[in-house]
Coordinates of C-alpha atoms and ligand atoms in Angstrom, one line a residue:
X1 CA 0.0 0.0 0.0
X2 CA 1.9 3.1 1.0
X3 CA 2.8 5.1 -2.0
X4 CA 5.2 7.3 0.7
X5 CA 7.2 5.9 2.9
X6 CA 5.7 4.6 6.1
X7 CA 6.9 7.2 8.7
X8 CA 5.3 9.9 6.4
X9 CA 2.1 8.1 5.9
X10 CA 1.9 7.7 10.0
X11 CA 2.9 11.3 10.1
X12 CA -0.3 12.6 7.5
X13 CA -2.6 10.7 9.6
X14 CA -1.8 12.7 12.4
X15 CA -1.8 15.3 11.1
X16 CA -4.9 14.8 9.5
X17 CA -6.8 13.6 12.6
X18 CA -5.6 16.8 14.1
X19 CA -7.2 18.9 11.5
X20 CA -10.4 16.7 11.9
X21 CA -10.2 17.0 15.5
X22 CA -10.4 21.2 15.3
X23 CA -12.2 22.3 11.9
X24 CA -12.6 25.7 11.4
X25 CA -15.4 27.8 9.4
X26 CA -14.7 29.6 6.3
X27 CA -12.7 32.5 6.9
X28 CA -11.4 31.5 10.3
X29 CA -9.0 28.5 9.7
X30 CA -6.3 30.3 11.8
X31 CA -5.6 27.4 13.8
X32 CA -5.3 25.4 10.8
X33 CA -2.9 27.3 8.8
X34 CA -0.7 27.3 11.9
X35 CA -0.5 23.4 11.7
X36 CA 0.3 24.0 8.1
X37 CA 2.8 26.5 8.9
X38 CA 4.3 24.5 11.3
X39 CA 5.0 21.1 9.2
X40 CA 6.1 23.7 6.1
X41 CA 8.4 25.0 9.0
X42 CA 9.7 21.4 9.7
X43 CA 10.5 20.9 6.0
X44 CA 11.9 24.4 5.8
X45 CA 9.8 25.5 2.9
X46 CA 9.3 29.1 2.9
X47 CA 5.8 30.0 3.2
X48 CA 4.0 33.2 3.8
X49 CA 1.3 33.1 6.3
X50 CA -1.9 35.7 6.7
X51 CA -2.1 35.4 2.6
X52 CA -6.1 36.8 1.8
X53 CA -7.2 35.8 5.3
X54 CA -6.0 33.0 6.6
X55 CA -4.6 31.1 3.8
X56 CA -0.6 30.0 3.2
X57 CA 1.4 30.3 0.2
X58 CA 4.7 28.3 0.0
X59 CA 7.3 27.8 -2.2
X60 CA 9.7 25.4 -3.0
X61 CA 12.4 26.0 -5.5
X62 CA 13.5 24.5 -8.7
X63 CA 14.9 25.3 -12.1
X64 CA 15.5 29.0 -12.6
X65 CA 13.6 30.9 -15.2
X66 CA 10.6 28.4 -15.4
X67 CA 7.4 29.3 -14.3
X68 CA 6.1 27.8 -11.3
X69 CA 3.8 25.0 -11.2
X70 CA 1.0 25.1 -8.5
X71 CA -0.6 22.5 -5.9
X72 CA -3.5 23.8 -4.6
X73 CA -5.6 22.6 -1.5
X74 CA -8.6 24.1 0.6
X75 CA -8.9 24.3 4.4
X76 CA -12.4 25.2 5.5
X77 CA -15.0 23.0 7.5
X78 CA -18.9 23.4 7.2
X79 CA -21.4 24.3 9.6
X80 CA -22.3 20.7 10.2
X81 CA -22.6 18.8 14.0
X82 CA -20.3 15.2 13.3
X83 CA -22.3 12.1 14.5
X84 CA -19.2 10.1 12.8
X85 CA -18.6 8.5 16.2
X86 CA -14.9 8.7 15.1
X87 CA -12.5 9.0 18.1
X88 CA -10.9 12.2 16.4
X89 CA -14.4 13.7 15.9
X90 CA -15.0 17.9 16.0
X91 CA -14.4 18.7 19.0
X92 CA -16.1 22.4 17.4
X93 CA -19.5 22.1 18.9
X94 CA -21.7 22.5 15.3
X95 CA -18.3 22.6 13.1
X96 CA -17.1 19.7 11.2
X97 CA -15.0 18.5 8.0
X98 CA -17.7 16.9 6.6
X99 CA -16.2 17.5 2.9
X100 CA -12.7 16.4 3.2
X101 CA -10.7 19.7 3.3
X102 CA -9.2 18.4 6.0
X103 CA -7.6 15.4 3.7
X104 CA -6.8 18.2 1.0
X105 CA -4.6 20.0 3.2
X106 CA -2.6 16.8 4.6
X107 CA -2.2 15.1 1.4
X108 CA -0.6 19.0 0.0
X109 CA 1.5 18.6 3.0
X110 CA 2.7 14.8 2.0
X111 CA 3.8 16.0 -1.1
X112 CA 5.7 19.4 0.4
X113 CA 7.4 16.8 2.4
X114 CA 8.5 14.6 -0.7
X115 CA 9.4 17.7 -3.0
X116 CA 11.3 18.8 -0.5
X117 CA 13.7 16.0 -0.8
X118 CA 14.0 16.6 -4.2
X119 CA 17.4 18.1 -5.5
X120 CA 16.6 19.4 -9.0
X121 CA 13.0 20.1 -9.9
X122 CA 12.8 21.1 -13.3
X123 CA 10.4 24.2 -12.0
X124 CA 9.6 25.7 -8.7
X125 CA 6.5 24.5 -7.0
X126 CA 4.3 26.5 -5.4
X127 CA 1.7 24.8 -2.6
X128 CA -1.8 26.7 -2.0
X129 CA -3.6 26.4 1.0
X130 CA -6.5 28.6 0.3
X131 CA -9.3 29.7 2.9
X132 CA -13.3 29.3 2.3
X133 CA -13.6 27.3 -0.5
X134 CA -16.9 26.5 0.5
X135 CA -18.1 29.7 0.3
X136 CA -16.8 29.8 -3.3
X137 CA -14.8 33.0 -2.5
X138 CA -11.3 31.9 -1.4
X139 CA -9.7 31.2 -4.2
X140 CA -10.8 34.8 -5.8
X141 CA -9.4 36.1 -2.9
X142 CA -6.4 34.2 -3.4
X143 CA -5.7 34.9 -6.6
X144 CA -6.1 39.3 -5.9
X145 CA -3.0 38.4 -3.3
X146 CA -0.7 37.4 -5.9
X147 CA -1.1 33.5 -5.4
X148 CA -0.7 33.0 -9.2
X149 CA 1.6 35.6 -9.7
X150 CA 4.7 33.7 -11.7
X151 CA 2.4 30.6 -12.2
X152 CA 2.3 28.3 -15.0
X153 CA 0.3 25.7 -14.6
X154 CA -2.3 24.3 -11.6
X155 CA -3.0 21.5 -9.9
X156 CA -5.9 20.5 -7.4
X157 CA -8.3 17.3 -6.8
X158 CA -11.3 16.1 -4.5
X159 CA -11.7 13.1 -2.3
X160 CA -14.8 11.1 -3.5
X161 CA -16.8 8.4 -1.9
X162 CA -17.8 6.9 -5.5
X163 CA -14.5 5.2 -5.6
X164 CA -12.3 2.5 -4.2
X165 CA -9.2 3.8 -2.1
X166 CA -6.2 4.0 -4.2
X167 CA -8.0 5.2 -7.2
X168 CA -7.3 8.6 -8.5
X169 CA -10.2 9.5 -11.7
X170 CA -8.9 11.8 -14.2
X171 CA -10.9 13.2 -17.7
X172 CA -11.4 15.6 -20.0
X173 CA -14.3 18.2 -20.2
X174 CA -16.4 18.9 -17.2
X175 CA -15.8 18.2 -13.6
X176 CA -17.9 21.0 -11.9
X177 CA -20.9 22.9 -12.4
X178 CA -21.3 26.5 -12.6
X179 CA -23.4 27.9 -9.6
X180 CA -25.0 31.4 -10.3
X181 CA -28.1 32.7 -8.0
X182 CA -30.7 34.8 -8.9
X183 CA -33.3 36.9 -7.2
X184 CA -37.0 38.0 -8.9
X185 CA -38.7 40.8 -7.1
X186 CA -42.5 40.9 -8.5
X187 CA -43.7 44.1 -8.0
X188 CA -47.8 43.4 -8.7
X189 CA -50.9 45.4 -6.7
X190 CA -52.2 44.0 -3.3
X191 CA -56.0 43.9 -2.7
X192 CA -58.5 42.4 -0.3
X193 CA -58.9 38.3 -0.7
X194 CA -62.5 39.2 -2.0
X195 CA -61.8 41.1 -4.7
X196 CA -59.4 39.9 -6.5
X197 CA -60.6 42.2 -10.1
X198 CA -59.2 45.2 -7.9
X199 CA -55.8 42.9 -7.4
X200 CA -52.4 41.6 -9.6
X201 CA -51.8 38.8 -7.4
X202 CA -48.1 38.4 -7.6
X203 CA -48.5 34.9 -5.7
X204 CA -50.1 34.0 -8.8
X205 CA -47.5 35.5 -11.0
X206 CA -44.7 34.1 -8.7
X207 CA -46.4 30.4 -9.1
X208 CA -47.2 31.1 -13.1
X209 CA -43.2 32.1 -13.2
X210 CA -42.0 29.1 -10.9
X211 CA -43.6 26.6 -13.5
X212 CA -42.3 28.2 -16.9
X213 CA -38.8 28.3 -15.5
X214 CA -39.4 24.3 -15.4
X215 CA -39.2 24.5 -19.3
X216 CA -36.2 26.1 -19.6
X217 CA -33.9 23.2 -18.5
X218 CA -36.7 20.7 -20.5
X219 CA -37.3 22.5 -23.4
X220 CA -34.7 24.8 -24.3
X221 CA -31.0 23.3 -22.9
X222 CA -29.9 20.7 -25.1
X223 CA -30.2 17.7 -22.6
X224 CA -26.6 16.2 -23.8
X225 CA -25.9 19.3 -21.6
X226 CA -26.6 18.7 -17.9
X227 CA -28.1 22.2 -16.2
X228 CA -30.1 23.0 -13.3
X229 CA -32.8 25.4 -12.6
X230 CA -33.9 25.3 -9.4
X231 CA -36.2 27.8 -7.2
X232 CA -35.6 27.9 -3.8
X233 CA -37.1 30.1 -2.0
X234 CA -41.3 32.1 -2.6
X235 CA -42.0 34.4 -0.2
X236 CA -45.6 36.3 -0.3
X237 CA -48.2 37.6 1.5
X238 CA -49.1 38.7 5.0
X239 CA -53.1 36.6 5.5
X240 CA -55.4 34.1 4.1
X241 CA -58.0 37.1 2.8
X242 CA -55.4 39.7 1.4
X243 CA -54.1 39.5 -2.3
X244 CA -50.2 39.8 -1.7
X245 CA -49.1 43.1 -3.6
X246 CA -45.5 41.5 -3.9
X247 CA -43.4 38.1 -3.8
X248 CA -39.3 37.6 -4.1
X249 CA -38.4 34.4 -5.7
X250 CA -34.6 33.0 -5.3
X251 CA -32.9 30.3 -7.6
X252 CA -30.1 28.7 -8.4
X253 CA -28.7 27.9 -12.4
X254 CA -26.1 25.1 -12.4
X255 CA -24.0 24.3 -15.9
X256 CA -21.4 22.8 -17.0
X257 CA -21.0 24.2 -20.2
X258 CA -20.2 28.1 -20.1
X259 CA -22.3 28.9 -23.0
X260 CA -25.0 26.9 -21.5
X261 CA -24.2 29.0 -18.4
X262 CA -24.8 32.0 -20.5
X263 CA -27.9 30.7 -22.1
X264 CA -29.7 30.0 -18.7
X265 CA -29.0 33.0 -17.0
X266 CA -30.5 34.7 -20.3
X267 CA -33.6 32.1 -20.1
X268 CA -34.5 33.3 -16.4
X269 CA -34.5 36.9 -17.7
X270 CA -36.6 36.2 -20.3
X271 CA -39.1 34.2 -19.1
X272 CA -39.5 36.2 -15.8
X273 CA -39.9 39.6 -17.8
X274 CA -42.5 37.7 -20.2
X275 CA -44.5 36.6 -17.4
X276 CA -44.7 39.9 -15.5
X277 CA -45.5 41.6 -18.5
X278 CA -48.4 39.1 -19.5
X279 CA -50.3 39.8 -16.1
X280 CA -49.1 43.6 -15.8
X281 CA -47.1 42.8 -12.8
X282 CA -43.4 44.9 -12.3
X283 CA -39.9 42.8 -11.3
X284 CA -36.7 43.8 -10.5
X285 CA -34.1 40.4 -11.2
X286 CA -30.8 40.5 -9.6
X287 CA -28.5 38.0 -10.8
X288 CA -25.6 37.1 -8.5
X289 CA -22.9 35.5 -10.5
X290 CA -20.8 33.1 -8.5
X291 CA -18.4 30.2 -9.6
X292 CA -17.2 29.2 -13.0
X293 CA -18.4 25.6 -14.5
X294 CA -14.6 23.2 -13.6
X295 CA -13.7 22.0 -17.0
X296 CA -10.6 20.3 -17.7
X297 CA -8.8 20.8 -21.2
X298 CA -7.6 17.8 -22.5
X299 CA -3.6 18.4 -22.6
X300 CA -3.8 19.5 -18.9
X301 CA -6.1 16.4 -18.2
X302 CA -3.3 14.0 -20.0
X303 CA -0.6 15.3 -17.7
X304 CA -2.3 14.9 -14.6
X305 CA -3.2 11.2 -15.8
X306 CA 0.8 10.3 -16.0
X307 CA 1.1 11.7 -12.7
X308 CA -1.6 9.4 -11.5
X309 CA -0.4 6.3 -13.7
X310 CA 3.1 7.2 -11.6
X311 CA 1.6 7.4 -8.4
X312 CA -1.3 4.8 -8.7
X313 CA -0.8 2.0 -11.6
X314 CA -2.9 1.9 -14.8
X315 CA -5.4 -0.2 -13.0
X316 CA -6.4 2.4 -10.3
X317 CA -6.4 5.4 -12.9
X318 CA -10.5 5.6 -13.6
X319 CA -12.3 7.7 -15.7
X320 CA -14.8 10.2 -14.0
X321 CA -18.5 8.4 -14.0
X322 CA -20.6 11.5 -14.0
X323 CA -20.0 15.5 -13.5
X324 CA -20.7 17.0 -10.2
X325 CA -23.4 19.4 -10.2
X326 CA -22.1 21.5 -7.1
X327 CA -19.3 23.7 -7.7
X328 CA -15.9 24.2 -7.2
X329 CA -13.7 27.4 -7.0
X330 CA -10.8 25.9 -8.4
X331 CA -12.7 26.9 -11.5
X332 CA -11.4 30.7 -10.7
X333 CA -7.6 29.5 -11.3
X334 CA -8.4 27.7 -14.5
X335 CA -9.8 30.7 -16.0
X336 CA -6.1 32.3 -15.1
X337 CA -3.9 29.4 -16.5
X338 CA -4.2 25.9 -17.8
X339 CA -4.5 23.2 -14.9
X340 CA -6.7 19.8 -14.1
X341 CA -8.8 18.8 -11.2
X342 CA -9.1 15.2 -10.1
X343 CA -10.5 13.0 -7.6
X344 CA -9.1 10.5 -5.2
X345 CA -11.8 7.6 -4.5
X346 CA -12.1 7.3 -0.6
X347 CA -14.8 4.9 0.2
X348 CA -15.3 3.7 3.4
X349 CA -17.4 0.5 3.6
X350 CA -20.6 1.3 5.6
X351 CA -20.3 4.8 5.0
X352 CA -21.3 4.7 1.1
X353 CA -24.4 6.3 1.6
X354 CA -23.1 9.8 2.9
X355 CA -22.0 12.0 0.9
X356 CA -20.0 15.2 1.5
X357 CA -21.8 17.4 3.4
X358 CA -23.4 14.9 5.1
X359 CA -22.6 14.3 9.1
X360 CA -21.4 11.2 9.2
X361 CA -18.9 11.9 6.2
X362 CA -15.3 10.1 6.6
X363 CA -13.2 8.9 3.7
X364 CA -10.7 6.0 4.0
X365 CA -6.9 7.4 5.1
X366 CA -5.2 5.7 1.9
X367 CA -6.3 8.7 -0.2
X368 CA -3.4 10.8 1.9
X369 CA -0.7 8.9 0.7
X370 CA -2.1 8.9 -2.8
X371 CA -2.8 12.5 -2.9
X372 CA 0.5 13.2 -1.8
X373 CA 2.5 10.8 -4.2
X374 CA 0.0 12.7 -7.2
X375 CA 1.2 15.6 -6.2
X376 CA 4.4 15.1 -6.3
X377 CA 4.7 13.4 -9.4
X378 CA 2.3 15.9 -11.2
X379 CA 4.8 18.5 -9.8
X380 CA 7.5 17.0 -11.2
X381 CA 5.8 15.8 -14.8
X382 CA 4.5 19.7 -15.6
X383 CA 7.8 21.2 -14.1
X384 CA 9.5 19.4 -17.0
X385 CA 6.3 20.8 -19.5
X386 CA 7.1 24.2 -18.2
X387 CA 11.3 23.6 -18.4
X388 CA 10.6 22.6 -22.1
X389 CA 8.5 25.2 -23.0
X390 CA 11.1 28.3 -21.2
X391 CA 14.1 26.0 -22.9
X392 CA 12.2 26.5 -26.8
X393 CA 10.9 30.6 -26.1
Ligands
NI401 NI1 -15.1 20.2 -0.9

């Protein structure tokens, strides 16, 4: 089994456990980035601490002249009480790694500790440990500190239950979806319950609305494309007799495509404005534009593969079964420079059935070793991309 040598596998799970042990929301993993700043210490990788928040920024040299290649990880827990029963369970009364960020940031640290005994690297590699992923903001932040400043290319995965330990899944095209939210204010005229003639009811515009947004997803987005249109919140009215004079409807569009992104955002509009016209209601729509769809380009995608066939054998290198519909802010980085997302399969018998997010989330402690030996040997295999491509410019 261990793809690192057995004193550093015993060290990750420590370390890993520890991080379990005190997760920390988005935005306030200071505790965490002192662990992290104290094994980059024990390495003697420079780092630089305090970077957009709480994240950590290190770097580890190699070939001069070459642009840097980039590992990145996420450190942020959710607002989740553990019922894992594990004996390193939150102690973070309503606080808990229930999506793995806490295996992110140990494997990132295996593969700092097996860089670091590395003589030549053909380019410098820099490691990312960026706050409040979950809130899809951290790795904007990130990037406005300078993260990527001297970059080449980037790195990053996802533990995922759907697999076997010791898998790593690596394709082309989509990995993520895009998550945008919008917000429809229907502006119609209130009016007692018994006399509706004097009324426009914007329940009944808000309901009318609710149900031709339905179509857009059904009728209008290719369905080879996967998307999601999903309202989430009506709110109306103050009593059973009066005709509410307003409603706010709130949504969320999912894509993996961008120009399917593009199309459903205009969809919304449309429909929204169509319907409020048709009845003589008023709206205001506020669309708040949030994560990128992940997509993976294929040259990136087919070095991140040898790094897995390196670190995992042929056998355990899978393709991905099905796009994720949640997002991902590693998307933000891609749309700076080339780079490929992956995911480490973690399942833990008995514990197939919950998913991240979920309270009694665990993955199986394999997936740190394999992270880190990815890591390292994706390091290695586009530092000699990015020598090549300084060498011929
Ligand atoms: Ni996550």
């Amino acid at each position: 089994m261990p793809r690192v040598p057995q004193g550093l596998y015993d060290r990750l799970v420590a370390v890993r456990r520890e991080l379990h042990q005190y997760p920390e929301l988005s935005w306030q993993e200071g505790r965490t980035a002192g662990v992290i700043a104290n094994f980059l210490h024990g390495l003697a990788i420079q780092h630089r601490t305090n970077v957009a928040g709480h994240g950590v920024v290190a770097d580890i040299p190699g070939a001069s002249k070459v642009p840097c290649v980039v590992l990145r990880a996420d450190t942020d827990a959710l607002p989740i009480q553990e019922e894992t029963g594990l004996e390193f369970a939150s102690v973070h009364e309503g606080v808990m790694h229930a999506c793995g960020h806490d295996g992110h940031t140990t494997m990132l640290l295996g593969a700092a500790a097996l860089l670091s005994r590395e003589k030549d690297l053909p380019a410098p590699v820099r490691l990312i440990f960026q706050p409040a992923e979950e809130k899809g903001a951290g790795a904007l932040a990130m990037i406005k500190e300078g993260a990527l400043d001297g970059a080449g290319l980037i790195f990053g995965g996802h533990l995922d239950r759907h697999y076997y330990p010791g898998t790593i899944v690596v394709s082309d095209g989509p990995v993520n979806a895009s998550s945008d939210n919008f917000s429809i204010e229907i502006i119609g005229q209130g009016a007692h319950g018994a006399r509706p003639h004097e009324s426009i009811d914007a329940v009944v515009v808000g309901s009318l609305m609710i149900m031709a947004l339905q179509t857009i997803v059904s009728r209008e987005v290719d369905p080879a494309r996967p998307s999601v249109v999903s309202v989430g919140q009506f709110h109306a009215g103050t009593a059973p007799n009066v005709i509410a004079g307003q409603a706010k409807l709130e949504g969320t569009v999912r894509a993996q495509d961008p120009a399917v992104r593009r199309q459903l955002l205009s969809s919304v509009r449309r429909i929204a404005e169509s319907i409020a016209q048709l009845h003589g209601a008023k709206i205001h729509i506020t669309v708040t534009e949030g994560t990128p769809p992940l997509v993976n380009d294929s040259v990136m995608a087919g070095l991140a593969r040898r790094a897995a066939i390196e670190a995992v054998g042929e056998a355990n290198v899978l393709p991905l079964k099905t796009a994720n519909m949640g997002a991902e802010d590693f998307s933000y980085y891609l749309e700076k420079i080339p780079g490929a997302y992956v995911r480490f399969g973690s399942q833990v018998p008995g514990r197939e059935g919950y998913p991240a997010h979920s309270s009694k989330f665990d993955f199986d402690e394999e997936a740190l070793a394999v992270g880190a030996a990815y890591y390292a040997a994706v390091a290695k295999i586009a530092g000699q991309q990015l020598r090549q491509q300084a060498a011929s410019s």
